Short mmCIF file of C-alpha atoms and ligand atoms in Angstrom, two decimals:
data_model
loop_
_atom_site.label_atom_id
_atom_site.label_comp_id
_atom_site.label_asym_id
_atom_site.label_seq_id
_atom_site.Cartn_x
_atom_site.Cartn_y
_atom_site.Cartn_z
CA UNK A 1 0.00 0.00 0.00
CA UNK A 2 1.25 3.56 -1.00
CA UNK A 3 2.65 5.59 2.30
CA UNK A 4 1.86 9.25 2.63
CA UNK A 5 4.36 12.05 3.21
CA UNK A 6 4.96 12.02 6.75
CA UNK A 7 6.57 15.83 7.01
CA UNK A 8 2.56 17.03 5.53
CA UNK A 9 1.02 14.50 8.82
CA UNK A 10 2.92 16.88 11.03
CA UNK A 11 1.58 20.10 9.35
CA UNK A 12 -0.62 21.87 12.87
CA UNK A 13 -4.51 22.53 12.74
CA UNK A 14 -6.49 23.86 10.05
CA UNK A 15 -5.21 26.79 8.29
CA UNK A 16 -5.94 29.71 9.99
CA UNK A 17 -8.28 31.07 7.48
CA UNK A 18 -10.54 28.28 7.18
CA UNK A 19 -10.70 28.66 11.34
CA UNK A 20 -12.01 31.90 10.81
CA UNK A 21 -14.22 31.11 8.34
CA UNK A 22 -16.03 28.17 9.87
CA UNK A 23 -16.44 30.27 13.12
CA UNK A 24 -18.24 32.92 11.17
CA UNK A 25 -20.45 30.68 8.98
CA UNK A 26 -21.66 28.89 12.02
CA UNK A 27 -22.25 32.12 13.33
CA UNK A 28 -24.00 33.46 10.83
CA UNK A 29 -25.87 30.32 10.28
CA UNK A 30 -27.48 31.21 13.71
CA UNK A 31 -27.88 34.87 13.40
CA UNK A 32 -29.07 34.92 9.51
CA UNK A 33 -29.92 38.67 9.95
CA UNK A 34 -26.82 39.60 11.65
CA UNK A 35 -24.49 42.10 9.29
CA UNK A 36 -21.04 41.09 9.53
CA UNK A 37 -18.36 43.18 8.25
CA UNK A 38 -14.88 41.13 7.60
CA UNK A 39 -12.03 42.97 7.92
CA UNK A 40 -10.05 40.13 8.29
CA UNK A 41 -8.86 38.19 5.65
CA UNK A 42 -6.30 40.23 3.71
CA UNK A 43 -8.24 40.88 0.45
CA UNK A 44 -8.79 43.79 -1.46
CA UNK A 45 -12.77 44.58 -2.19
CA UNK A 46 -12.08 47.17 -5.26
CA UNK A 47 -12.60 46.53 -8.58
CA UNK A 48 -9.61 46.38 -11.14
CA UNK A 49 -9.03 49.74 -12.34
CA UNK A 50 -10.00 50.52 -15.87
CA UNK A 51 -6.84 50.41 -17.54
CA UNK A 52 -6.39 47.10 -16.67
CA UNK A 53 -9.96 45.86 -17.29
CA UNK A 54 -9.39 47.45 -20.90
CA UNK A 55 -5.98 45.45 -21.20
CA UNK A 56 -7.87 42.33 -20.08
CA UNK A 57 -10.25 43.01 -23.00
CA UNK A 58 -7.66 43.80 -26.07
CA UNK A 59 -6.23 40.37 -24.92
CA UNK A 60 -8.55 38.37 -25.13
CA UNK A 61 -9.36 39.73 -28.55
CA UNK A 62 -5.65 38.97 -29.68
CA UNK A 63 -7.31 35.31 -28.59
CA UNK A 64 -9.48 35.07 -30.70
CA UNK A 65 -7.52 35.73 -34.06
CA UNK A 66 -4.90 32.86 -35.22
CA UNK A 67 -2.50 36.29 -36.00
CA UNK A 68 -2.59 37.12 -32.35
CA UNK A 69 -3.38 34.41 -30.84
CA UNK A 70 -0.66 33.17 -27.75
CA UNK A 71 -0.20 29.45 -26.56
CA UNK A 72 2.55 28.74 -24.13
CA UNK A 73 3.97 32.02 -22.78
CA UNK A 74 8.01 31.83 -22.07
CA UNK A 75 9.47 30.40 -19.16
CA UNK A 76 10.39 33.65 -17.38
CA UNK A 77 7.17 35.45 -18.40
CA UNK A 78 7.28 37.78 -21.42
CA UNK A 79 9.42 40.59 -22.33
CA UNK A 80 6.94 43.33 -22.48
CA UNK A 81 6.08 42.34 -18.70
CA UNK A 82 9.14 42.01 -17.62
CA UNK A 83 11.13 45.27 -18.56
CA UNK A 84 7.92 47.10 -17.47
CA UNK A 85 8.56 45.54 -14.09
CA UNK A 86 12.38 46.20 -14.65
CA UNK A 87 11.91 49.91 -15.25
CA UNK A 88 9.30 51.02 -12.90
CA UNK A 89 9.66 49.14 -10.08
CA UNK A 90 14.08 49.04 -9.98
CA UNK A 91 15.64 51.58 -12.66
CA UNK A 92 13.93 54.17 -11.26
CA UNK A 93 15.28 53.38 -7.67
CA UNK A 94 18.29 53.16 -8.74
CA UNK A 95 18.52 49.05 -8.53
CA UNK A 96 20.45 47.63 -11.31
CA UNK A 97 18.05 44.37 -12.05
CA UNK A 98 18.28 42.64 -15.61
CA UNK A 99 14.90 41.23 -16.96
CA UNK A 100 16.02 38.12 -17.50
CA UNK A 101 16.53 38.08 -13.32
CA UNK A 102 12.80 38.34 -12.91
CA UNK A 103 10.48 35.48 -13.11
CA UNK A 104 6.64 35.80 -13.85
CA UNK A 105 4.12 33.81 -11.47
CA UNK A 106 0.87 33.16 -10.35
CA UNK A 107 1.50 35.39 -7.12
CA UNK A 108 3.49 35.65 -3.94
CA UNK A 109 2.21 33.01 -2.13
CA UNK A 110 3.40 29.97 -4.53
CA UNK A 111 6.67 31.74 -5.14
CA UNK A 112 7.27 32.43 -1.17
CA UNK A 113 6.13 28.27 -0.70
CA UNK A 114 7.86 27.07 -3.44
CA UNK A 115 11.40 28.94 -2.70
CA UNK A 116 12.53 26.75 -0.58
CA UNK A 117 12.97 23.91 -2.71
CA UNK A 118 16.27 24.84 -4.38
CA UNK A 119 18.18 24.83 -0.86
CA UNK A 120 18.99 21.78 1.01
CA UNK A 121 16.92 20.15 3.27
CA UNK A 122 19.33 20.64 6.14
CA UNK A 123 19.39 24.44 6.12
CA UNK A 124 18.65 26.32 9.18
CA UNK A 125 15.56 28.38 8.29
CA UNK A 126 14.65 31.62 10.12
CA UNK A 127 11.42 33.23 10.17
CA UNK A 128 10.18 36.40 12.32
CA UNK A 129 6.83 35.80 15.30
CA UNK A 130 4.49 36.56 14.20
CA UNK A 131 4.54 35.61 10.54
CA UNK A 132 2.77 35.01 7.13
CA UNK A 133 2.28 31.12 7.83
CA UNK A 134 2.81 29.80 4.27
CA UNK A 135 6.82 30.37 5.10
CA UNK A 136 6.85 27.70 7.87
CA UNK A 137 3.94 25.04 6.86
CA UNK A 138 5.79 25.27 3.53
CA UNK A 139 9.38 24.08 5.26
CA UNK A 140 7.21 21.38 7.61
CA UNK A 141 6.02 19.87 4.39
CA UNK A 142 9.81 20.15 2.66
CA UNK A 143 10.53 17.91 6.00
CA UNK A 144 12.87 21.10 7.45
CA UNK A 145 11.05 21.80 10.63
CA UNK A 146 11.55 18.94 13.05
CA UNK A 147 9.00 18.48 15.46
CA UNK A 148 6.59 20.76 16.69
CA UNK A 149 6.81 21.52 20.99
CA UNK A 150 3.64 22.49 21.79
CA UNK A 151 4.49 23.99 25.27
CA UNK A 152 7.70 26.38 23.26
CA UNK A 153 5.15 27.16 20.91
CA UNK A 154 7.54 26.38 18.18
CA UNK A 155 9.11 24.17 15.34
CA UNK A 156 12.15 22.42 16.99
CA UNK A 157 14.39 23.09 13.74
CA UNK A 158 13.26 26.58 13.18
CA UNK A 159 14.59 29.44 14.26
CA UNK A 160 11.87 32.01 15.06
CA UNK A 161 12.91 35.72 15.75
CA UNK A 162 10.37 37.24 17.80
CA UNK A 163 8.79 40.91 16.88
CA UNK A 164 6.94 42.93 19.41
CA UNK A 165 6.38 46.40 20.73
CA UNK A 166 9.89 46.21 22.15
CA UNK A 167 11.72 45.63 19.46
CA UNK A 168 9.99 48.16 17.19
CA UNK A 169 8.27 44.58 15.09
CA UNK A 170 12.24 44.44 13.59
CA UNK A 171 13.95 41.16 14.71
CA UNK A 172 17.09 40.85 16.18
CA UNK A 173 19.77 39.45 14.10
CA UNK A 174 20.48 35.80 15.55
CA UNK A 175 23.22 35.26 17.02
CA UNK A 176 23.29 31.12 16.33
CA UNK A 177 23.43 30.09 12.45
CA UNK A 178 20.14 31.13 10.17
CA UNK A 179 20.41 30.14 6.65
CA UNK A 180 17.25 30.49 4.79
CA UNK A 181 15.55 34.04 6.44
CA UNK A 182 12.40 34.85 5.34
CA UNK A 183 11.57 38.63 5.98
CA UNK A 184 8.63 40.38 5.13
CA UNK A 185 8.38 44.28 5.05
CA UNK A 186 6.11 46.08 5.45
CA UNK A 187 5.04 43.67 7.50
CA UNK A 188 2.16 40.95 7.23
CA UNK A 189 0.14 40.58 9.90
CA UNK A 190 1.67 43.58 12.25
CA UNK A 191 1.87 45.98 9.31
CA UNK A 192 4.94 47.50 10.43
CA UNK A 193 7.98 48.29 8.34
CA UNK A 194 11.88 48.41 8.28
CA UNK A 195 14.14 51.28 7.94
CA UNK A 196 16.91 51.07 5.00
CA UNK A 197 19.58 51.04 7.11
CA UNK A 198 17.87 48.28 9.41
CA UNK A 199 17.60 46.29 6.55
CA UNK A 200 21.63 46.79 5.52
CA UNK A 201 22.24 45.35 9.09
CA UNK A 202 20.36 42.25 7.89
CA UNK A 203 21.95 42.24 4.42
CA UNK A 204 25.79 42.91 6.08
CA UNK A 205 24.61 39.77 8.09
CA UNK A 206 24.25 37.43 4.95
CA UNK A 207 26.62 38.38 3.07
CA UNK A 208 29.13 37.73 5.64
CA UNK A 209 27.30 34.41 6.89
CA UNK A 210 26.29 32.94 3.33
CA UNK A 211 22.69 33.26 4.09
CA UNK A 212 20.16 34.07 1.80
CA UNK A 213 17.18 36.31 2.73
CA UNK A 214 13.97 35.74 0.80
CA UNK A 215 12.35 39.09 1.10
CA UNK A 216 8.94 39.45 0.65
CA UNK A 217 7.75 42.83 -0.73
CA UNK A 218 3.81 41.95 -1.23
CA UNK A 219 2.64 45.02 0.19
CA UNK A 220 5.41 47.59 -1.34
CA UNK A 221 3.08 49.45 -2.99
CA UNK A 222 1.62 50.79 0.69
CA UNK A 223 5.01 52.99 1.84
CA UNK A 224 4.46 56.31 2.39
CA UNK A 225 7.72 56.82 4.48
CA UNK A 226 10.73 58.41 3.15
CA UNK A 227 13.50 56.40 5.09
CA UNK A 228 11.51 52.96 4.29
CA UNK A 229 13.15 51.29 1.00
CA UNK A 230 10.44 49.39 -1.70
CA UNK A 231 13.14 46.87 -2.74
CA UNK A 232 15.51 45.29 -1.09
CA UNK A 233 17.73 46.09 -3.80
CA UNK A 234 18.14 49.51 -2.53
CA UNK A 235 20.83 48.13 0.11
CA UNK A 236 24.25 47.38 -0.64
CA UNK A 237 25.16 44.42 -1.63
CA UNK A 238 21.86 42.67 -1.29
CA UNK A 239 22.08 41.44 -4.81
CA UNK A 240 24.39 38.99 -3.93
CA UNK A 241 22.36 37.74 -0.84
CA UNK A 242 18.72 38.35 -1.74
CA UNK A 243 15.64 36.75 -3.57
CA UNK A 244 12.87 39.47 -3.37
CA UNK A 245 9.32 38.52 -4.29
CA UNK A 246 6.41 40.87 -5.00
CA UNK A 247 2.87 40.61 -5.75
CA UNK A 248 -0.17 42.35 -7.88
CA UNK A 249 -2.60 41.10 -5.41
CA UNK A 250 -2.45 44.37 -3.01
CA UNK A 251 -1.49 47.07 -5.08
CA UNK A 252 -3.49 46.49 -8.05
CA UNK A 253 -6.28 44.15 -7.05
CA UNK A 254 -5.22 41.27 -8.64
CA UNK A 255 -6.28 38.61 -6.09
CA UNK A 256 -8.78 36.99 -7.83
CA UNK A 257 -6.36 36.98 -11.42
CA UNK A 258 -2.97 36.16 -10.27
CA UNK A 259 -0.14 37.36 -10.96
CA UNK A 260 3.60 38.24 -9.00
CA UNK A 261 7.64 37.60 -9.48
CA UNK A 262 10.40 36.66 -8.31
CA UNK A 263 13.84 38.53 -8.63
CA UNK A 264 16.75 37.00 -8.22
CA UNK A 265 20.23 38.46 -9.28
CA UNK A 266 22.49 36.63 -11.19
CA UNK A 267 25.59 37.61 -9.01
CA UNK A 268 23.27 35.34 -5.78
CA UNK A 269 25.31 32.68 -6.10
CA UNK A 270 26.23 29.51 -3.56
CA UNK A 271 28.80 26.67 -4.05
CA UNK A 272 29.45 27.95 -7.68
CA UNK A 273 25.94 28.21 -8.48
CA UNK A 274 23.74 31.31 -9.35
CA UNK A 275 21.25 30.15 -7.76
CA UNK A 276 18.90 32.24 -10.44
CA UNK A 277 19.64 29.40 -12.51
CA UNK A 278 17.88 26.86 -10.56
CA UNK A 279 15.30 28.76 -9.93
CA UNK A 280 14.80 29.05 -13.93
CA UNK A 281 14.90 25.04 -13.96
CA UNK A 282 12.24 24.86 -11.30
CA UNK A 283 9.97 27.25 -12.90
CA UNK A 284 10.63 25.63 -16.32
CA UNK A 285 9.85 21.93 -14.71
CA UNK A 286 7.47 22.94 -12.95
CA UNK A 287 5.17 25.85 -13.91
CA UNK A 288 3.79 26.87 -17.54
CA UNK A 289 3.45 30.40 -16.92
CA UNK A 290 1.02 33.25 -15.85
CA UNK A 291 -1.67 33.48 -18.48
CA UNK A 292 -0.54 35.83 -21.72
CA UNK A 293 -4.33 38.11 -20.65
CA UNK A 294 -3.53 38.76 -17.53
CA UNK A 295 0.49 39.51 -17.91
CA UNK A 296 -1.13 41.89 -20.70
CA UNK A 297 -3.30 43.24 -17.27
CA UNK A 298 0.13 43.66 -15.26
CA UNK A 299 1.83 45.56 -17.85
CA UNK A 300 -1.22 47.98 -18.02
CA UNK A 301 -0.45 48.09 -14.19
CA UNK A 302 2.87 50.32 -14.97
CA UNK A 303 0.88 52.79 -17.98
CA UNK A 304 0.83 56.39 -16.39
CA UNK A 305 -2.89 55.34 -16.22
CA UNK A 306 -2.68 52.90 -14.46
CA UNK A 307 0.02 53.82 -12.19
CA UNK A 308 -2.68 56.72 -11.32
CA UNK A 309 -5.61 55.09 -11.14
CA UNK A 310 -4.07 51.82 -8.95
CA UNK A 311 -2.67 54.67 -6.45
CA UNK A 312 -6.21 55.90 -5.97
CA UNK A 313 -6.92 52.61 -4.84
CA UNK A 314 -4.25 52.33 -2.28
CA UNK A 315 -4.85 55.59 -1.11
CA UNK A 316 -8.29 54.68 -0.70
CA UNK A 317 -7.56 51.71 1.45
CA UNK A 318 -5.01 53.27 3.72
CA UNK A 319 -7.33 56.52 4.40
CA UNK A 320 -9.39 53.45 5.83
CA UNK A 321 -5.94 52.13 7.84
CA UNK A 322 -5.62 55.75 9.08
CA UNK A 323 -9.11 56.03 10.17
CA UNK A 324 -9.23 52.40 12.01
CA UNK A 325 -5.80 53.52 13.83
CA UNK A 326 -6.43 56.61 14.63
CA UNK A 327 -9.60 55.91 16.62
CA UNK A 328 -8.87 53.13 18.15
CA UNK A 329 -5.64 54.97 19.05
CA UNK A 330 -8.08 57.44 20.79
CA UNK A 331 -10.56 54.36 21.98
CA UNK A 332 -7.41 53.69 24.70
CA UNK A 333 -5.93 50.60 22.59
CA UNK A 334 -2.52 50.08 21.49
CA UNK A 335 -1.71 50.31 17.70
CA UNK A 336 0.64 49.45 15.52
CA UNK A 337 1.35 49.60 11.85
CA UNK A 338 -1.47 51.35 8.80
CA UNK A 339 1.23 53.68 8.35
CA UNK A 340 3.04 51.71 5.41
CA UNK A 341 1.03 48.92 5.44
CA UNK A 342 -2.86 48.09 4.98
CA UNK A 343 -2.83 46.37 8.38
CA UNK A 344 -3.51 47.38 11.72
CA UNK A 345 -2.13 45.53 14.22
CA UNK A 346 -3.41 45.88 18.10
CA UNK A 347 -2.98 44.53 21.37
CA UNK A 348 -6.39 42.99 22.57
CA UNK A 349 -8.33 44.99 25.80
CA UNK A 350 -7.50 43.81 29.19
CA UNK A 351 -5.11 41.28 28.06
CA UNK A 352 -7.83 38.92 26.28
CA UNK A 353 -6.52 36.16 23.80
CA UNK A 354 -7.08 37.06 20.29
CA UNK A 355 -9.38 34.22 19.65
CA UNK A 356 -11.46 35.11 22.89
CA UNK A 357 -11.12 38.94 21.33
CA UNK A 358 -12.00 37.50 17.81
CA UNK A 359 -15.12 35.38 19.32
CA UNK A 360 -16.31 38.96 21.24
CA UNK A 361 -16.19 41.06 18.42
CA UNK A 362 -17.91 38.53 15.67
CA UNK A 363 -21.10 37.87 18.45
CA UNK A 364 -20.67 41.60 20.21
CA UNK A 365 -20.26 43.79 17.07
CA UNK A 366 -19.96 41.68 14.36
CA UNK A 367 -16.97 42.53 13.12
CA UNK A 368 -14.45 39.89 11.78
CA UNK A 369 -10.69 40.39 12.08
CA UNK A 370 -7.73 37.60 12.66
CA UNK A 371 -6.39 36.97 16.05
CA UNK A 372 -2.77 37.55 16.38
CA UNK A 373 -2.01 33.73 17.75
CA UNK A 374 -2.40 32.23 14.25
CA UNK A 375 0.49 34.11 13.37
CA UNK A 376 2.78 32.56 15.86
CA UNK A 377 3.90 32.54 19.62
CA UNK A 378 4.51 36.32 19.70
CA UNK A 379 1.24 37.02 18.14
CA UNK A 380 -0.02 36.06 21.60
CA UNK A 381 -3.31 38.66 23.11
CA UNK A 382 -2.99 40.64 19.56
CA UNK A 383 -4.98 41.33 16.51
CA UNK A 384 -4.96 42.36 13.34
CA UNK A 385 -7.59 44.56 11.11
CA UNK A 386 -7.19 44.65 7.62
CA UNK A 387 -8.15 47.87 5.32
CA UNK A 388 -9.11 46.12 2.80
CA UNK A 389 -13.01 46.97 3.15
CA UNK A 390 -14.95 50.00 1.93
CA UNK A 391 -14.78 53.30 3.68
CA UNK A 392 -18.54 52.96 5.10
CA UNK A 393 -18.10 49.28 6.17
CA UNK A 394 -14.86 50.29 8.05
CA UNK A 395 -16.35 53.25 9.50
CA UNK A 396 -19.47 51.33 11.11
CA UNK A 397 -17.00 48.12 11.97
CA UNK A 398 -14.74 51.00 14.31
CA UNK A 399 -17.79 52.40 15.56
CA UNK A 400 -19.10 48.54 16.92
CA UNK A 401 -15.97 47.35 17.75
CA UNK A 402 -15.47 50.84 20.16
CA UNK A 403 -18.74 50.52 21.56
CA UNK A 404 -17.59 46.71 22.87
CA UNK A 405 -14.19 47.75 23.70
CA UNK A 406 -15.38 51.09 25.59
N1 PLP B 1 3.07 37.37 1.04
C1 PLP B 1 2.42 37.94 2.05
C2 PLP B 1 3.20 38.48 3.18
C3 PLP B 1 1.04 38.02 2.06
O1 PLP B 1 0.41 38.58 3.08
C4 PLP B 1 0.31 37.49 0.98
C5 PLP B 1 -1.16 37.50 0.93
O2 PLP B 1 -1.88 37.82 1.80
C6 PLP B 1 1.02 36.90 -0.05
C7 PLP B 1 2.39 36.86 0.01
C8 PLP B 1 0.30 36.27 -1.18
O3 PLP B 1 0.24 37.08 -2.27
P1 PLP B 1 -0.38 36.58 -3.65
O4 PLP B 1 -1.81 36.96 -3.67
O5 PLP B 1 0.44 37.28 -4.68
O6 PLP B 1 -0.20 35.09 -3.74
#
């Protein structure tokens, strides 16, 4: 009889956001009147700006002639896409990226679980507490995490760096070996970001260790600080240390078609290897490419329209992060991130646990948001609130979630 994959056996609970989910559908199978505004799952509620919509429709005309028509797109993604991606989102920061260092996916989230599988098995991963879970259930299915010690509250092989109030939300550098370190700025879930010349410290650090950071940039588009960089790239050095991923999903709405890269520099290279290359074998085994519509859709991302029109839409969604902090700033809670980020990140009244908190809010003021253990150990009596929602829906969620809190 066929055995099953062990490592996946060990993988904990439910993901956390089919948790959430099945809490609020059996709520709301019991309260059928009951309005619930969700402002947690990160997903954007806009529609796709009208450049892109328009982009999406020439390309699906080119479909439908033979003289336009595209099967297979390349490996890498195509050209056009690429050196749109090249010029916009490096060149004019002043990071020297080739196009042929970018490669075209389906999104963030398969490139940030799929990394991992061009490093050895025996590598000493590093992730920050709280954290995007797809980086660790990702390395307990590659078989890298050991065993899980429920009373630690962590993976026995992983190194977790823990982020909180007292550190600012920027880890520590370890001081025992990390090889594969996943960072994510700004920040997912505590929407918090890292200064430049914080992240040079952690750049310095693996270039002189031989570790590679896989930085994940999925919310870039939300900076509005001066001293915060949008690429890795901007530090010194980091080309030959970093992989940076990035993502349509939050800046342009493009959760529901799909679309991201992943840059890596040719000069990244370990025993020998530019490690670009194997990543070009793994997406050629593997992976047949974004569809030729909607890489069409991302290049209409970087017109001057659409560059306008998709800022609207971010500006939209973090005048709703400013109004969620600011009040419940004022309604006596402690509040981190919305600044650069679309998250809001807060520490729950009176100590409660953020699932306790999360139950309260979804029966008290039916309001949905994540609670800040699913993100880890550190997330611990925290919570996050996305922006994601409409102005009106996050206006009335504040007001009913003050009125509880209060
Ligand atoms: N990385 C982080 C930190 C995220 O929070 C998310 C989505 O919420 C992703 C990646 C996934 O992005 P994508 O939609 O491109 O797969």
């Amino acid at each position: 009889m066929i055995s099953l994959n062990q490592e996946y056996l060990k993988l904990r609970g439910s993901y956390l956001f089919s948790e959430i989910a099945k809490r609020v559908s059996a709520y709301q199978a019991e309260h059928p009147d009951s309005d619930v505004i969700r402002l947690g799952i990160g997903d954007v509620t806009q529609p796709l700006a009208p450049s892109i919509i328009k982009a999406l429709h020439g390309a699906v005309d080119e479909m439908s002639k033979a003289e336009t028509f595209r099967g297979y797109a390349p490996d890498g993604g195509y050209d056009f896409l690429r050196e749109a991606i090249v010029r916009e989102d490096y060149r004019k920061r002043g990071c020297n990226i080739d196009p042929s260092e970018i490669f075209i996916s389906d999104g963030a989230k398969s490139d940030s679980g799929s990394i991992q599988e061009i490093f050895a098995r025996d590598n000493v991963v590093a992730v920050c507490d709280p954290v995007y879970p797809v980086y660790v259930d990702t390395n307990v299915m590659a078989g890298r995490a050991g065993h899980y010690d429920e009373t630690a509250g962590k993976w026995s092989n992983i190194l977790t760096l823990p982020c909180n109030s007292d550190n600012g939300f920027i880890p520590e550098i370890p001081k025992v070996k990390a090889d594969l370190i996943y960072l994510c700025f700004p920040n997912n879930p505590t929407g918090e970001a890292i200064t430049k010349s914080e992240l040079q410290k952690w750049v310095d650090y693996a270039n002189m260790t031989g570790a590679v950071i896989i930085y994940d940039g999925a919310y870039e588009a939300y900076i509005t600080e001066e001293d915060v960089p949008h690429s890795i790239y901007e530090c010194k050095d980091a080309e030959n240390c970093a992989i940076e991923l990035r993502s349509f999903s939050k800046n342009a709405g493009f959760t529901g078609l799909r679309l991201g890269y992943t840059v890596i520099p040719r000069a990244l290279a370990r025993e020998g290897v530019a490690v670009r290359d194997l990543w070009a074998r793994r997406h050629g085994t593997k992976y047949n490419g974004a569809p030729y519509i909607v890489q069409r859709a991302g290049e209409a991302v970087y017109s001057p329209e659409g560059m306008k029109e998709v800022r609207e839409q971010i500006d939209y969604y973090m005048r709703n992060a400013s109004y969620i902090s600011n009040s419940l700033k004022k309604a006596g809670l402690s509040v981190y991130g919305g600044v650069n980020s679309p998250y809001i990140w807060l520490r729950t009244p009176n100590n409660m646990s953020g699932w306790n908190f999360f139950d309260l809010l979804l029966k008290e003021a039916n309001v949905v948001g994540t609670p800040g253990e699913g993100f880890g150990k550190c997330g611990a009596n925290c919570f996050r609130l996305t922006a994601f929602n409409n102005y009106e829906n996050t206006v009335k969620a504040v007001e009913r979630i003050t009125k509880v809190i209060m």
